[in-house]
Amino acid sequence: MYDVFVSHANADKLKYVNSLVKEIKKQGMTVFYDAESISWGDNIDEKIEEGINNCTLAVVVISKKYFGRNWTEKELTELFNRQNKSGEKIILPLLFKKFSEVLFFEKILKI
């Protein structure tokens, strides 16, 4: 069981995600973080599914690099499926750096 599942683009690890995970752990929470939770030789699909199904909260680090990637889209789809099926609100989106698409939607939605 994990307190937090972290979904992120691999390209954001060094700039943000590694320190985010470190701070979450400082709070005494258990974290499913691919760099630490998946070992050499593990079935990646199974490990990620296990992390998603056994977390209390999912932090989704949204960046320009997050979208258009197979793994991140798969994780997000699975997280939404779980949330929709259970009715639990488990997804916490974190915006890492504003990018043009977000600015566009902010204007439309007047956020």
JSON list of C-alpha atoms in Angstrom, two decimals:
[
{"chain": "A", "resi": 1, "resn": "MET", "atom": "CA", "xyz": [0.00, 0.00, 0.00]},
{"chain": "A", "resi": 2, "resn": "TYR", "atom": "CA", "xyz": [1.23, 3.47, -0.89]},
{"chain": "A", "resi": 3, "resn": "ASP", "atom": "CA", "xyz": [0.08, 6.83, 0.39]},
{"chain": "A", "resi": 4, "resn": "VAL", "atom": "CA", "xyz": [1.01, 8.55, -2.88]},
{"chain": "A", "resi": 5, "resn": "PHE", "atom": "CA", "xyz": [1.48, 7.47, -6.51]},
{"chain": "A", "resi": 6, "resn": "VAL", "atom": "CA", "xyz": [3.50, 10.00, -8.53]},
{"chain": "A", "resi": 7, "resn": "SER", "atom": "CA", "xyz": [2.71, 10.25, -12.25]},
{"chain": "A", "resi": 8, "resn": "HIS", "atom": "CA", "xyz": [5.15, 12.42, -14.20]},
{"chain": "A", "resi": 9, "resn": "ALA", "atom": "CA", "xyz": [7.09, 12.84, -17.41]},
{"chain": "A", "resi": 10, "resn": "ASN", "atom": "CA", "xyz": [10.53, 11.31, -17.19]},
{"chain": "A", "resi": 11, "resn": "ALA", "atom": "CA", "xyz": [12.02, 14.58, -18.47]},
{"chain": "A", "resi": 12, "resn": "ASP", "atom": "CA", "xyz": [10.79, 16.39, -15.32]},
{"chain": "A", "resi": 13, "resn": "LYS", "atom": "CA", "xyz": [12.56, 14.07, -12.82]},
{"chain": "A", "resi": 14, "resn": "LEU", "atom": "CA", "xyz": [15.71, 16.10, -12.26]},
{"chain": "A", "resi": 15, "resn": "LYS", "atom": "CA", "xyz": [14.13, 19.55, -12.39]},
{"chain": "A", "resi": 16, "resn": "TYR", "atom": "CA", "xyz": [11.21, 18.89, -10.07]},
{"chain": "A", "resi": 17, "resn": "VAL", "atom": "CA", "xyz": [9.96, 15.37, -9.38]},
{"chain": "A", "resi": 18, "resn": "ASN", "atom": "CA", "xyz": [12.94, 14.03, -7.42]},
{"chain": "A", "resi": 19, "resn": "SER", "atom": "CA", "xyz": [12.70, 16.88, -4.91]},
{"chain": "A", "resi": 20, "resn": "LEU", "atom": "CA", "xyz": [8.89, 16.59, -4.77]},
{"chain": "A", "resi": 21, "resn": "VAL", "atom": "CA", "xyz": [9.17, 12.90, -3.85]},
{"chain": "A", "resi": 22, "resn": "LYS", "atom": "CA", "xyz": [11.81, 13.72, -1.25]},
{"chain": "A", "resi": 23, "resn": "GLU", "atom": "CA", "xyz": [9.50, 16.30, 0.38]},
{"chain": "A", "resi": 24, "resn": "ILE", "atom": "CA", "xyz": [6.53, 13.92, 0.37]},
{"chain": "A", "resi": 25, "resn": "LYS", "atom": "CA", "xyz": [8.66, 11.28, 2.11]},
{"chain": "A", "resi": 26, "resn": "LYS", "atom": "CA", "xyz": [9.77, 13.84, 4.71]},
{"chain": "A", "resi": 27, "resn": "GLN", "atom": "CA", "xyz": [6.11, 13.99, 5.74]},
{"chain": "A", "resi": 28, "resn": "GLY", "atom": "CA", "xyz": [6.26, 10.28, 6.56]},
{"chain": "A", "resi": 29, "resn": "MET", "atom": "CA", "xyz": [4.29, 9.11, 3.52]},
{"chain": "A", "resi": 30, "resn": "THR", "atom": "CA", "xyz": [5.02, 6.04, 1.43]},
{"chain": "A", "resi": 31, "resn": "VAL", "atom": "CA", "xyz": [5.47, 6.82, -2.25]},
{"chain": "A", "resi": 32, "resn": "PHE", "atom": "CA", "xyz": [5.20, 4.81, -5.45]},
{"chain": "A", "resi": 33, "resn": "TYR", "atom": "CA", "xyz": [7.85, 6.48, -7.58]},
{"chain": "A", "resi": 34, "resn": "ASP", "atom": "CA", "xyz": [8.99, 4.55, -10.63]},
{"chain": "A", "resi": 35, "resn": "ALA", "atom": "CA", "xyz": [12.69, 5.28, -10.07]},
{"chain": "A", "resi": 36, "resn": "GLU", "atom": "CA", "xyz": [12.48, 3.64, -6.64]},
{"chain": "A", "resi": 37, "resn": "SER", "atom": "CA", "xyz": [9.55, 1.23, -6.91]},
{"chain": "A", "resi": 38, "resn": "ILE", "atom": "CA", "xyz": [10.41, -0.59, -10.13]},
{"chain": "A", "resi": 39, "resn": "SER", "atom": "CA", "xyz": [13.48, -2.82, -10.16]},
{"chain": "A", "resi": 40, "resn": "TRP", "atom": "CA", "xyz": [15.49, -4.27, -12.99]},
{"chain": "A", "resi": 41, "resn": "GLY", "atom": "CA", "xyz": [13.58, -7.22, -14.48]},
{"chain": "A", "resi": 42, "resn": "ASP", "atom": "CA", "xyz": [10.18, -6.22, -13.06]},
{"chain": "A", "resi": 43, "resn": "ASN", "atom": "CA", "xyz": [7.15, -6.22, -15.33]},
{"chain": "A", "resi": 44, "resn": "ILE", "atom": "CA", "xyz": [6.65, -2.47, -15.66]},
{"chain": "A", "resi": 45, "resn": "ASP", "atom": "CA", "xyz": [2.95, -2.69, -16.55]},
{"chain": "A", "resi": 46, "resn": "GLU", "atom": "CA", "xyz": [2.22, -4.87, -13.53]},
{"chain": "A", "resi": 47, "resn": "LYS", "atom": "CA", "xyz": [4.21, -2.68, -11.13]},
{"chain": "A", "resi": 48, "resn": "ILE", "atom": "CA", "xyz": [2.52, 0.52, -12.29]},
{"chain": "A", "resi": 49, "resn": "GLU", "atom": "CA", "xyz": [-0.92, -1.10, -12.11]},
{"chain": "A", "resi": 50, "resn": "GLU", "atom": "CA", "xyz": [-0.08, -2.30, -8.60]},
{"chain": "A", "resi": 51, "resn": "GLY", "atom": "CA", "xyz": [0.99, 1.22, -7.60]},
{"chain": "A", "resi": 52, "resn": "ILE", "atom": "CA", "xyz": [-2.15, 2.79, -9.03]},
{"chain": "A", "resi": 53, "resn": "ASN", "atom": "CA", "xyz": [-4.47, 0.23, -7.44]},
{"chain": "A", "resi": 54, "resn": "ASN", "atom": "CA", "xyz": [-2.76, 0.44, -4.06]},
{"chain": "A", "resi": 55, "resn": "CYS", "atom": "CA", "xyz": [-2.41, 4.18, -3.50]},
{"chain": "A", "resi": 56, "resn": "THR", "atom": "CA", "xyz": [-4.50, 6.56, -1.46]},
{"chain": "A", "resi": 57, "resn": "LEU", "atom": "CA", "xyz": [-3.64, 9.64, -3.53]},
{"chain": "A", "resi": 58, "resn": "ALA", "atom": "CA", "xyz": [-2.17, 10.17, -7.00]},
{"chain": "A", "resi": 59, "resn": "VAL", "atom": "CA", "xyz": [-0.09, 13.27, -7.63]},
{"chain": "A", "resi": 60, "resn": "VAL", "atom": "CA", "xyz": [-0.04, 14.04, -11.35]},
{"chain": "A", "resi": 61, "resn": "VAL", "atom": "CA", "xyz": [2.79, 16.43, -12.26]},
{"chain": "A", "resi": 62, "resn": "ILE", "atom": "CA", "xyz": [1.43, 18.23, -15.30]},
{"chain": "A", "resi": 63, "resn": "SER", "atom": "CA", "xyz": [3.93, 19.82, -17.63]},
{"chain": "A", "resi": 64, "resn": "LYS", "atom": "CA", "xyz": [4.27, 20.36, -21.34]},
{"chain": "A", "resi": 65, "resn": "LYS", "atom": "CA", "xyz": [6.32, 17.16, -21.44]},
{"chain": "A", "resi": 66, "resn": "TYR", "atom": "CA", "xyz": [3.59, 15.13, -19.68]},
{"chain": "A", "resi": 67, "resn": "PHE", "atom": "CA", "xyz": [1.22, 14.94, -22.64]},
{"chain": "A", "resi": 68, "resn": "GLY", "atom": "CA", "xyz": [1.80, 12.84, -25.74]},
{"chain": "A", "resi": 69, "resn": "ARG", "atom": "CA", "xyz": [3.73, 10.17, -23.88]},
{"chain": "A", "resi": 70, "resn": "ASN", "atom": "CA", "xyz": [2.47, 6.58, -23.81]},
{"chain": "A", "resi": 71, "resn": "TRP", "atom": "CA", "xyz": [3.27, 5.89, -20.15]},
{"chain": "A", "resi": 72, "resn": "THR", "atom": "CA", "xyz": [1.87, 9.10, -18.74]},
{"chain": "A", "resi": 73, "resn": "GLU", "atom": "CA", "xyz": [-1.32, 8.83, -20.78]},
{"chain": "A", "resi": 74, "resn": "LYS", "atom": "CA", "xyz": [-1.72, 5.21, -19.70]},
{"chain": "A", "resi": 75, "resn": "GLU", "atom": "CA", "xyz": [-1.21, 6.13, -16.04]},
{"chain": "A", "resi": 76, "resn": "LEU", "atom": "CA", "xyz": [-3.65, 9.04, -16.23]},
{"chain": "A", "resi": 77, "resn": "THR", "atom": "CA", "xyz": [-6.27, 6.87, -17.96]},
{"chain": "A", "resi": 78, "resn": "GLU", "atom": "CA", "xyz": [-5.92, 4.18, -15.28]},
{"chain": "A", "resi": 79, "resn": "LEU", "atom": "CA", "xyz": [-6.14, 6.78, -12.51]},
{"chain": "A", "resi": 80, "resn": "PHE", "atom": "CA", "xyz": [-9.31, 8.28, -14.01]},
{"chain": "A", "resi": 81, "resn": "ASN", "atom": "CA", "xyz": [-10.80, 4.78, -14.46]},
{"chain": "A", "resi": 82, "resn": "ARG", "atom": "CA", "xyz": [-10.15, 3.99, -10.82]},
{"chain": "A", "resi": 83, "resn": "GLN", "atom": "CA", "xyz": [-11.50, 7.33, -9.66]},
{"chain": "A", "resi": 84, "resn": "ASN", "atom": "CA", "xyz": [-14.63, 7.04, -11.81]},
{"chain": "A", "resi": 85, "resn": "LYS", "atom": "CA", "xyz": [-15.28, 3.45, -10.76]},
{"chain": "A", "resi": 86, "resn": "SER", "atom": "CA", "xyz": [-14.83, 4.01, -7.03]},
{"chain": "A", "resi": 87, "resn": "GLY", "atom": "CA", "xyz": [-16.19, 7.55, -6.78]},
{"chain": "A", "resi": 88, "resn": "GLU", "atom": "CA", "xyz": [-13.13, 8.50, -4.72]},
{"chain": "A", "resi": 89, "resn": "LYS", "atom": "CA", "xyz": [-11.29, 11.70, -5.49]},
{"chain": "A", "resi": 90, "resn": "ILE", "atom": "CA", "xyz": [-7.71, 10.47, -5.64]},
{"chain": "A", "resi": 91, "resn": "ILE", "atom": "CA", "xyz": [-6.11, 12.65, -8.34]},
{"chain": "A", "resi": 92, "resn": "LEU", "atom": "CA", "xyz": [-4.22, 15.76, -7.26]},
{"chain": "A", "resi": 93, "resn": "PRO", "atom": "CA", "xyz": [-2.88, 17.64, -10.30]},
{"chain": "A", "resi": 94, "resn": "LEU", "atom": "CA", "xyz": [0.24, 19.75, -9.80]},
{"chain": "A", "resi": 95, "resn": "LEU", "atom": "CA", "xyz": [1.13, 22.19, -12.55]},
{"chain": "A", "resi": 96, "resn": "PHE", "atom": "CA", "xyz": [4.88, 22.32, -13.18]},
{"chain": "A", "resi": 97, "resn": "LYS", "atom": "CA", "xyz": [5.61, 25.50, -15.15]},
{"chain": "A", "resi": 98, "resn": "LYS", "atom": "CA", "xyz": [2.85, 27.16, -17.08]},
{"chain": "A", "resi": 99, "resn": "PHE", "atom": "CA", "xyz": [2.82, 26.46, -20.78]},
{"chain": "A", "resi": 100, "resn": "SER", "atom": "CA", "xyz": [0.88, 27.88, -23.73]},
{"chain": "A", "resi": 101, "resn": "GLU", "atom": "CA", "xyz": [-1.89, 25.27, -23.69]},
{"chain": "A", "resi": 102, "resn": "VAL", "atom": "CA", "xyz": [-2.66, 25.98, -20.03]},
{"chain": "A", "resi": 103, "resn": "LEU", "atom": "CA", "xyz": [-2.59, 29.73, -20.61]},
{"chain": "A", "resi": 104, "resn": "PHE", "atom": "CA", "xyz": [-5.04, 29.27, -23.49]},
{"chain": "A", "resi": 105, "resn": "PHE", "atom": "CA", "xyz": [-7.50, 27.33, -21.30]},
{"chain": "A", "resi": 106, "resn": "GLU", "atom": "CA", "xyz": [-7.12, 29.83, -18.47]},
{"chain": "A", "resi": 107, "resn": "LYS", "atom": "CA", "xyz": [-8.26, 32.59, -20.82]},
{"chain": "A", "resi": 108, "resn": "ILE", "atom": "CA", "xyz": [-11.24, 30.57, -22.06]},
{"chain": "A", "resi": 109, "resn": "LEU", "atom": "CA", "xyz": [-12.30, 29.42, -18.58]},
{"chain": "A", "resi": 110, "resn": "LYS", "atom": "CA", "xyz": [-11.32, 32.70, -16.90]},
{"chain": "A", "resi": 111, "resn": "ILE", "atom": "CA", "xyz": [-9.41, 30.81, -14.22]}
]
